[in-house]
Amino acid sequence: MGSIVSTIALSPAGTDTTAPKVCPFEACGKDSVPLVGGKCASLGELINAGVRVPPGFALTTSGYAQFMREAGIQADIGALLEGLDHQDMDKLEEASRAIREMIESRPMPIELEDLIAEAYRKLSVRCYLPAAPVAVRSSATAEDLPGASFAGQQDTYLWIRGVDDLIHHVRRCISSLYTGRAIAYRMKMGFPHEQVAISVGVQMMANAYTAGVMFTIHPGTGDRSVIVIDSNFGFGESVVSGEVTPDNFVVNKVTLDIIERTISTKELCHTVDLKTQKSIALPVPAERQNIQSITDDEISELAWAAKKIEKHYGRPMDIEWAIDKNLPAGGNIFILQARPETIWSNRQKASATTGSTSAMDYIVSSLITGKRLG
């Protein structure tokens, strides 16, 4: 796919001053990782492939580089990271706190603030909402890559409203490039700190009734004939963070039959507090804790979308999704992120485990044993 924003050969920390500082997701694609990081590049790629993705925009690595350059703290950061051991988490966390405080205390350059504010205004108009609620997601240039699993090492903030709050959380996302875990992983994997830039994605927030993750390969067995879906009420944060044991569904990739169904006791969910307009964790009412959090029709639609995404990328995928409570069925399922699955994919032939190894095996075995397919 040819994206408007093409691959840019960036010098360390994304210092190409001719690149755009802010760009819409639609202008991004799989070749845009140096400019908008793995997460935003993937969102643009999905939009241009016809997948339903909430709209948004990215502060690019060029914008990040301008912020860091005008903050004047790169030498101080380098000094704090000098000589650290990736296994000494106490020292890493100490350095991380100092670096993040430095970054978050620096003002956003006026040019960048104006560009972000204007992009946010246009997004709010597009969403027919004043000060539209958004998710603010970090998108590092070394994350969501097939050869490394950087997912979850930087921060995401949900249900952010208003320009001032948005700017504050953009800075927090930038500082999350230097979490202790992210620093340690880059050191372990041999990624030089000064050559890993970050972009920040600002994405319309789906007011999720239900959300979760799905894999186009079984994360436990490596079976590529199935799609595995985890779900819980509210935003997907409770599933991604492991705060709850979600409902789990295993779907045959060809027939879209639900071949395994596990309904868990879901005691916690994340949703918006309408008074404070903030994302909060709430207990799930007792009468709903053991109810299936997603309908069978929604499971089928999600599985269909997962197949489309896997076909587009040509490899097993790890996908985040949400179902918006304010929109009618048929247009309320959104894909929030999609990244290459790394654990089983990198094992190559090791995923040839016992049991069915293809969707056709499932169909044939079902016919032989007389199992009904419907």
mmCIF file of C-alpha atoms in Angstrom, residues 73-370:
data_model
loop_
_atom_site.group_PDB
_atom_site.id
_atom_site.type_symbol
_atom_site.label_atom_id
_atom_site.label_comp_id
_atom_site.label_asym_id
_atom_site.label_seq_id
_atom_site.Cartn_x
_atom_site.Cartn_y
_atom_site.Cartn_z
ATOM 1 C CA ILE A 73 17.640 17.593 28.191
ATOM 2 C CA GLN A 74 19.133 14.929 25.895
ATOM 3 C CA ALA A 75 22.609 15.224 27.434
ATOM 4 C CA ASP A 76 21.124 14.892 30.929
ATOM 5 C CA ILE A 77 19.189 11.785 29.875
ATOM 6 C CA GLY A 78 22.315 10.231 28.388
ATOM 7 C CA ALA A 79 24.221 10.863 31.588
ATOM 8 C CA LEU A 80 21.516 9.207 33.713
ATOM 9 C CA LEU A 81 21.516 6.109 31.474
ATOM 10 C CA GLU A 82 25.295 5.787 31.277
ATOM 11 C CA GLY A 83 26.627 2.529 32.720
ATOM 12 C CA LEU A 84 23.286 1.093 33.835
ATOM 13 C CA ASP A 85 22.779 -2.688 34.008
ATOM 14 C CA HIS A 86 19.523 -3.907 32.414
ATOM 15 C CA GLN A 87 19.071 -6.368 35.303
ATOM 16 C CA ASP A 88 19.365 -3.742 38.054
ATOM 17 C CA MET A 89 15.726 -2.645 38.176
ATOM 18 C CA ASP A 90 16.196 -0.455 41.250
ATOM 19 C CA LYS A 91 18.756 1.720 39.458
ATOM 20 C CA LEU A 92 16.693 1.663 36.260
ATOM 21 C CA GLU A 93 13.557 2.827 38.075
ATOM 22 C CA GLU A 94 15.519 5.584 39.814
ATOM 23 C CA ALA A 95 16.835 6.834 36.468
ATOM 24 C CA SER A 96 13.381 6.470 34.924
ATOM 25 C CA ARG A 97 11.741 8.664 37.576
ATOM 26 C CA ALA A 98 14.323 11.418 37.105
ATOM 27 C CA ILE A 99 14.051 11.354 33.313
ATOM 28 C CA ARG A 100 10.260 11.327 33.280
ATOM 29 C CA GLU A 101 10.062 14.238 35.703
ATOM 30 C CA MET A 102 12.409 16.235 33.472
ATOM 31 C CA ILE A 103 10.344 15.558 30.360
ATOM 32 C CA GLU A 104 6.947 16.211 31.934
ATOM 33 C CA SER A 105 8.087 19.496 33.488
ATOM 34 C CA ARG A 106 9.115 21.018 30.133
ATOM 35 C CA PRO A 107 6.583 23.192 28.246
ATOM 36 C CA MET A 108 5.314 22.094 24.849
ATOM 37 C CA PRO A 109 6.700 24.394 22.091
ATOM 38 C CA ILE A 110 4.037 26.875 20.951
ATOM 39 C CA GLU A 111 4.166 25.594 17.356
ATOM 40 C CA LEU A 112 3.508 22.014 18.449
ATOM 41 C CA GLU A 113 0.798 23.058 20.891
ATOM 42 C CA ASP A 114 -1.040 24.922 18.111
ATOM 43 C CA LEU A 115 -0.725 21.991 15.692
ATOM 44 C CA ILE A 116 -2.044 19.499 18.263
ATOM 45 C CA ALA A 117 -4.899 21.817 19.278
ATOM 46 C CA GLU A 118 -5.992 22.330 15.662
ATOM 47 C CA ALA A 119 -5.851 18.587 14.880
ATOM 48 C CA TYR A 120 -7.874 17.891 18.033
ATOM 49 C CA ARG A 121 -10.459 20.545 17.053
ATOM 50 C CA LYS A 122 -10.883 18.935 13.623
ATOM 51 C CA LEU A 123 -11.219 15.485 15.194
ATOM 52 C CA SER A 124 -13.907 16.775 17.595
ATOM 53 C CA VAL A 125 -15.846 18.286 14.689
ATOM 54 C CA ARG A 126 -15.568 15.006 12.812
ATOM 55 C CA CYS A 127 -16.910 13.121 15.835
ATOM 56 C CA TYR A 128 -19.761 15.645 16.345
ATOM 57 C CA LEU A 129 -18.610 16.147 19.936
ATOM 58 C CA PRO A 130 -17.219 19.225 21.678
ATOM 59 C CA ALA A 131 -13.858 18.316 23.245
ATOM 60 C CA ALA A 132 -14.216 14.737 22.006
ATOM 61 C CA PRO A 133 -12.948 12.062 24.419
ATOM 62 C CA VAL A 134 -9.774 10.466 23.083
ATOM 63 C CA ALA A 135 -7.294 7.743 23.901
ATOM 64 C CA VAL A 136 -3.718 9.028 23.980
ATOM 65 C CA ARG A 137 -1.369 6.197 22.997
ATOM 66 C CA SER A 138 2.416 6.116 22.777
ATOM 67 C CA SER A 139 3.751 4.669 19.523
ATOM 68 C CA ALA A 140 7.490 3.973 19.624
ATOM 69 C CA THR A 141 9.466 3.338 16.452
ATOM 70 C CA ALA A 142 10.743 0.011 17.808
ATOM 71 C CA GLU A 143 7.415 -1.414 19.027
ATOM 72 C CA ASP A 144 4.881 -3.654 17.258
ATOM 73 C CA LEU A 145 7.687 -5.071 15.088
ATOM 74 C CA PRO A 146 7.778 -8.746 14.023
ATOM 75 C CA GLY A 147 11.228 -9.281 15.574
ATOM 76 C CA ALA A 148 10.648 -7.782 19.005
ATOM 77 C CA SER A 149 7.810 -7.512 21.501
ATOM 78 C CA PHE A 150 7.819 -3.925 22.775
ATOM 79 C CA ALA A 151 4.047 -3.925 23.288
ATOM 80 C CA GLY A 152 2.848 -2.394 26.545
ATOM 81 C CA GLN A 153 6.179 -0.807 27.508
ATOM 82 C CA GLN A 154 4.941 2.733 26.964
ATOM 83 C CA ASP A 155 1.782 4.336 28.303
ATOM 84 C CA THR A 156 -1.820 4.714 27.144
ATOM 85 C CA TYR A 157 -4.328 7.132 28.706
ATOM 86 C CA LEU A 158 -8.077 6.740 28.206
ATOM 87 C CA TRP A 159 -10.956 9.206 27.995
ATOM 88 C CA ILE A 160 -8.933 12.416 27.826
ATOM 89 C CA ARG A 161 -10.944 15.578 27.060
ATOM 90 C CA GLY A 162 -9.894 19.176 26.348
ATOM 91 C CA VAL A 163 -6.725 20.644 24.850
ATOM 92 C CA ASP A 164 -4.887 21.274 28.129
ATOM 93 C CA ASP A 165 -5.431 17.728 29.388
ATOM 94 C CA LEU A 166 -4.473 16.372 25.963
ATOM 95 C CA ILE A 167 -1.168 18.279 25.880
ATOM 96 C CA HIS A 168 -0.369 17.090 29.417
ATOM 97 C CA HIS A 169 -0.931 13.451 28.481
ATOM 98 C CA VAL A 170 1.039 13.791 25.242
ATOM 99 C CA ARG A 171 4.015 14.783 27.403
ATOM 100 C CA ARG A 172 3.361 11.811 29.688
ATOM 101 C CA CYS A 173 3.373 9.491 26.678
ATOM 102 C CA ILE A 174 6.682 10.965 25.521
ATOM 103 C CA SER A 175 8.171 10.429 28.970
ATOM 104 C CA SER A 176 6.981 6.815 28.962
ATOM 105 C CA LEU A 177 9.668 6.069 26.369
ATOM 106 C CA TYR A 178 11.845 5.983 29.508
ATOM 107 C CA THR A 179 9.941 3.640 31.805
ATOM 108 C CA GLY A 180 12.265 1.300 33.665
ATOM 109 C CA ARG A 181 10.915 -1.681 31.736
ATOM 110 C CA ALA A 182 11.355 0.026 28.357
ATOM 111 C CA ILE A 183 14.930 1.076 29.189
ATOM 112 C CA ALA A 184 15.813 -2.457 30.330
ATOM 113 C CA TYR A 185 14.291 -4.116 27.274
ATOM 114 C CA ARG A 186 16.088 -1.806 24.822
ATOM 115 C CA MET A 187 19.379 -2.511 26.571
ATOM 116 C CA LYS A 188 18.754 -6.268 26.530
ATOM 117 C CA MET A 189 17.761 -6.273 22.840
ATOM 118 C CA GLY A 190 20.588 -3.950 21.764
ATOM 119 C CA PHE A 191 18.409 -1.010 20.673
ATOM 120 C CA PRO A 192 20.393 2.238 21.264
ATOM 121 C CA HIS A 193 18.295 4.654 23.346
ATOM 122 C CA GLU A 194 19.164 7.642 21.153
ATOM 123 C CA GLN A 195 17.901 5.845 18.022
ATOM 124 C CA VAL A 196 14.461 4.945 19.376
ATOM 125 C CA ALA A 197 12.046 7.823 18.895
ATOM 126 C CA ILE A 198 8.390 7.993 19.863
ATOM 127 C CA SER A 199 5.173 9.206 18.289
ATOM 128 C CA VAL A 200 1.920 9.839 20.165
ATOM 129 C CA GLY A 201 -1.406 8.731 18.728
ATOM 130 C CA VAL A 202 -4.592 10.619 19.610
ATOM 131 C CA GLN A 203 -7.586 8.420 18.783
ATOM 132 C CA MET A 204 -11.323 8.915 19.144
ATOM 133 C CA MET A 205 -12.445 6.995 22.207
ATOM 134 C CA ALA A 206 -14.959 4.200 21.677
ATOM 135 C CA ASN A 207 -17.444 4.302 24.557
ATOM 136 C CA ALA A 208 -17.085 0.571 24.979
ATOM 137 C CA TYR A 209 -19.833 -1.639 26.342
ATOM 138 C CA THR A 210 -17.471 -4.571 25.822
ATOM 139 C CA ALA A 211 -13.824 -4.736 24.734
ATOM 140 C CA GLY A 212 -10.859 -7.054 24.679
ATOM 141 C CA VAL A 213 -8.211 -8.745 22.572
ATOM 142 C CA MET A 214 -8.099 -11.482 19.955
ATOM 143 C CA PHE A 215 -5.405 -13.563 18.317
ATOM 144 C CA THR A 216 -5.445 -15.182 14.880
ATOM 145 C CA ILE A 217 -3.336 -17.986 16.351
ATOM 146 C CA HIS A 218 -4.004 -19.867 19.593
ATOM 147 C CA PRO A 219 -1.703 -18.117 22.129
ATOM 148 C CA GLY A 220 -1.471 -21.280 24.212
ATOM 149 C CA THR A 221 -0.819 -23.920 21.524
ATOM 150 C CA GLY A 222 0.208 -22.105 18.354
ATOM 151 C CA ASP A 223 -2.768 -23.584 16.453
ATOM 152 C CA ARG A 224 -3.328 -21.373 13.382
ATOM 153 C CA SER A 225 -6.710 -22.909 12.539
ATOM 154 C CA VAL A 226 -8.485 -20.863 15.214
ATOM 155 C CA ILE A 227 -9.142 -17.320 16.388
ATOM 156 C CA VAL A 228 -9.101 -16.750 20.151
ATOM 157 C CA ILE A 229 -11.150 -13.879 21.626
ATOM 158 C CA ASP A 230 -10.988 -12.542 25.214
ATOM 159 C CA SER A 231 -13.641 -10.062 26.375
ATOM 160 C CA ASN A 232 -14.892 -8.125 29.389
ATOM 161 C CA PHE A 233 -17.399 -5.369 30.008
ATOM 162 C CA GLY A 234 -16.186 -1.765 29.633
ATOM 163 C CA PHE A 235 -12.879 -0.632 28.162
ATOM 164 C CA GLY A 236 -10.257 -3.210 27.233
ATOM 165 C CA GLU A 237 -7.793 -2.059 29.897
ATOM 166 C CA SER A 238 -8.955 -4.730 32.358
ATOM 167 C CA VAL A 239 -8.216 -7.474 29.811
ATOM 168 C CA VAL A 240 -4.901 -6.093 28.524
ATOM 169 C CA SER A 241 -3.575 -5.444 32.038
ATOM 170 C CA GLY A 242 -4.661 -8.850 33.363
ATOM 171 C CA GLU A 243 -6.836 -7.344 36.101
ATOM 172 C CA VAL A 244 -9.637 -9.816 35.372
ATOM 173 C CA THR A 245 -9.999 -13.298 33.949
ATOM 174 C CA PRO A 246 -11.964 -12.480 30.780
ATOM 175 C CA ASP A 247 -14.519 -14.543 28.903
ATOM 176 C CA ASN A 248 -12.699 -16.710 26.358
ATOM 177 C CA PHE A 249 -13.924 -17.976 22.997
ATOM 178 C CA VAL A 250 -12.137 -20.181 20.481
ATOM 179 C CA VAL A 251 -13.524 -19.800 16.958
ATOM 180 C CA ASN A 252 -12.832 -21.995 13.925
ATOM 181 C CA LYS A 253 -11.157 -19.783 11.340
ATOM 182 C CA VAL A 254 -13.069 -21.178 8.327
ATOM 183 C CA THR A 255 -16.562 -21.992 9.577
ATOM 184 C CA LEU A 256 -16.600 -19.290 12.321
ATOM 185 C CA ASP A 257 -18.120 -21.880 14.693
ATOM 186 C CA ILE A 258 -17.483 -21.233 18.382
ATOM 187 C CA ILE A 259 -15.708 -24.462 19.322
ATOM 188 C CA GLU A 260 -14.813 -23.532 22.916
ATOM 189 C CA ARG A 261 -16.619 -21.137 25.259
ATOM 190 C CA THR A 262 -15.501 -20.153 28.780
ATOM 191 C CA ILE A 263 -17.579 -17.605 30.733
ATOM 192 C CA SER A 264 -15.545 -16.247 33.647
ATOM 193 C CA THR A 265 -16.516 -14.385 36.800
ATOM 194 C CA LYS A 266 -15.695 -10.797 35.861
ATOM 195 C CA GLU A 267 -15.567 -8.684 39.012
ATOM 196 C CA LEU A 268 -14.041 -5.466 37.633
ATOM 197 C CA CYS A 269 -14.408 -3.255 34.560
ATOM 198 C CA HIS A 270 -13.118 0.118 33.352
ATOM 199 C CA THR A 271 -15.617 2.718 32.181
ATOM 200 C CA VAL A 272 -16.166 6.472 32.171
ATOM 201 C CA ASP A 273 -17.362 8.389 35.235
ATOM 202 C CA LEU A 274 -19.952 10.721 33.703
ATOM 203 C CA LYS A 275 -19.492 13.306 36.484
ATOM 204 C CA THR A 276 -15.722 13.640 36.309
ATOM 205 C CA GLN A 277 -15.371 12.531 32.647
ATOM 206 C CA LYS A 278 -12.488 10.269 33.643
ATOM 207 C CA SER A 279 -11.822 6.583 33.088
ATOM 208 C CA ILE A 280 -12.301 4.652 36.332
ATOM 209 C CA ALA A 281 -12.329 1.037 37.527
ATOM 210 C CA LEU A 282 -15.693 -0.114 38.892
ATOM 211 C CA PRO A 283 -16.973 -3.411 40.330
ATOM 212 C CA VAL A 284 -19.228 -5.348 37.971
ATOM 213 C CA PRO A 285 -22.671 -5.849 39.572
ATOM 214 C CA ALA A 286 -23.005 -9.351 40.985
ATOM 215 C CA GLU A 287 -25.902 -10.223 38.657
ATOM 216 C CA ARG A 288 -23.729 -9.497 35.591
ATOM 217 C CA GLN A 289 -20.445 -11.057 36.645
ATOM 218 C CA ASN A 290 -21.164 -14.463 35.109
ATOM 219 C CA ILE A 291 -23.088 -13.278 32.048
ATOM 220 C CA GLN A 292 -21.443 -13.662 28.641
ATOM 221 C CA SER A 293 -19.945 -10.235 27.874
ATOM 222 C CA ILE A 294 -20.292 -10.457 24.088
ATOM 223 C CA THR A 295 -22.989 -11.953 21.849
ATOM 224 C CA ASP A 296 -22.390 -14.828 19.461
ATOM 225 C CA ASP A 297 -23.141 -12.535 16.487
ATOM 226 C CA GLU A 298 -20.490 -10.084 17.721
ATOM 227 C CA ILE A 299 -18.020 -12.950 18.102
ATOM 228 C CA SER A 300 -18.625 -13.920 14.461
ATOM 229 C CA GLU A 301 -18.163 -10.327 13.263
ATOM 230 C CA LEU A 302 -14.950 -9.961 15.250
ATOM 231 C CA ALA A 303 -13.612 -13.242 13.890
ATOM 232 C CA TRP A 304 -14.410 -12.111 10.341
ATOM 233 C CA ALA A 305 -12.510 -8.848 10.930
ATOM 234 C CA ALA A 306 -9.580 -10.809 12.394
ATOM 235 C CA LYS A 307 -9.414 -12.998 9.279
ATOM 236 C CA LYS A 308 -9.374 -9.886 7.077
ATOM 237 C CA ILE A 309 -6.564 -8.323 9.102
ATOM 238 C CA GLU A 310 -4.485 -11.522 9.092
ATOM 239 C CA LYS A 311 -4.924 -11.858 5.325
ATOM 240 C CA HIS A 312 -3.840 -8.238 4.816
ATOM 241 C CA TYR A 313 -0.670 -8.636 6.884
ATOM 242 C CA GLY A 314 0.027 -12.223 5.837
ATOM 243 C CA ARG A 315 0.892 -13.361 9.363
ATOM 244 C CA PRO A 316 -0.752 -14.141 12.747
ATOM 245 C CA MET A 317 -1.929 -10.996 14.508
ATOM 246 C CA ASP A 318 -2.602 -9.725 18.045
ATOM 247 C CA ILE A 319 -5.628 -7.378 17.890
ATOM 248 C CA GLU A 320 -7.401 -5.056 20.350
ATOM 249 C CA TRP A 321 -11.075 -4.257 19.764
ATOM 250 C CA ALA A 322 -14.082 -2.513 21.306
ATOM 251 C CA ILE A 323 -17.863 -2.458 20.838
ATOM 252 C CA ASP A 324 -19.336 1.046 21.199
ATOM 253 C CA LYS A 325 -22.491 1.224 23.310
ATOM 254 C CA ASN A 326 -23.702 4.439 21.594
ATOM 255 C CA LEU A 327 -23.807 3.079 18.038
ATOM 256 C CA PRO A 328 -26.218 0.593 16.413
ATOM 257 C CA ALA A 329 -25.279 -3.036 15.741
ATOM 258 C CA GLY A 330 -23.525 -3.507 12.441
ATOM 259 C CA GLY A 331 -21.443 -0.366 12.819
ATOM 260 C CA ASN A 332 -20.330 -0.430 16.443
ATOM 261 C CA ILE A 333 -17.355 -2.839 16.375
ATOM 262 C CA PHE A 334 -13.996 -1.066 16.163
ATOM 263 C CA ILE A 335 -10.433 -2.300 15.850
ATOM 264 C CA LEU A 336 -8.197 -0.258 18.172
ATOM 265 C CA GLN A 337 -4.799 -1.836 17.448
ATOM 266 C CA ALA A 338 -3.275 -4.681 15.478
ATOM 267 C CA ARG A 339 0.285 -5.901 15.814
ATOM 268 C CA PRO A 340 2.155 -9.003 14.614
ATOM 269 C CA GLU A 341 1.978 -11.898 17.063
ATOM 270 C CA THR A 342 5.564 -12.581 18.097
ATOM 271 C CA ILE A 343 5.758 -15.587 20.444
ATOM 272 C CA TRP A 344 4.567 -18.465 18.256
ATOM 273 C CA SER A 345 5.401 -16.781 14.957
ATOM 274 C CA ASN A 346 9.068 -16.615 15.927
ATOM 275 C CA ARG A 347 9.145 -20.302 16.807
ATOM 276 C CA GLN A 348 8.599 -21.204 13.132
ATOM 277 C CA LYS A 349 8.003 -24.944 12.857
ATOM 278 C CA ALA A 350 7.721 -25.377 16.637
ATOM 279 C CA SER A 351 4.035 -24.460 16.348
ATOM 280 C CA ALA A 352 3.319 -27.841 14.740
ATOM 281 C CA THR A 353 1.746 -29.248 17.897
ATOM 282 C CA THR A 354 -0.621 -32.136 18.503
ATOM 283 C CA GLY A 355 -4.241 -31.832 17.495
ATOM 284 C CA SER A 356 -5.701 -30.133 14.433
ATOM 285 C CA THR A 357 -3.097 -28.144 12.534
ATOM 286 C CA SER A 358 -5.404 -26.560 9.966
ATOM 287 C CA ALA A 359 -9.000 -25.472 9.572
ATOM 288 C CA MET A 360 -9.523 -28.259 7.010
ATOM 289 C CA ASP A 361 -8.398 -30.854 9.595
ATOM 290 C CA TYR A 362 -11.163 -29.604 11.875
ATOM 291 C CA ILE A 363 -13.821 -29.880 9.160
ATOM 292 C CA VAL A 364 -12.725 -33.365 8.017
ATOM 293 C CA SER A 365 -12.439 -34.720 11.563
ATOM 294 C CA SER A 366 -15.878 -33.344 12.387
ATOM 295 C CA LEU A 367 -17.396 -35.069 9.346
ATOM 296 C CA ILE A 368 -15.701 -38.376 10.179
ATOM 297 C CA THR A 369 -16.948 -38.369 13.763
ATOM 298 C CA GLY A 370 -20.391 -37.130 12.797
#
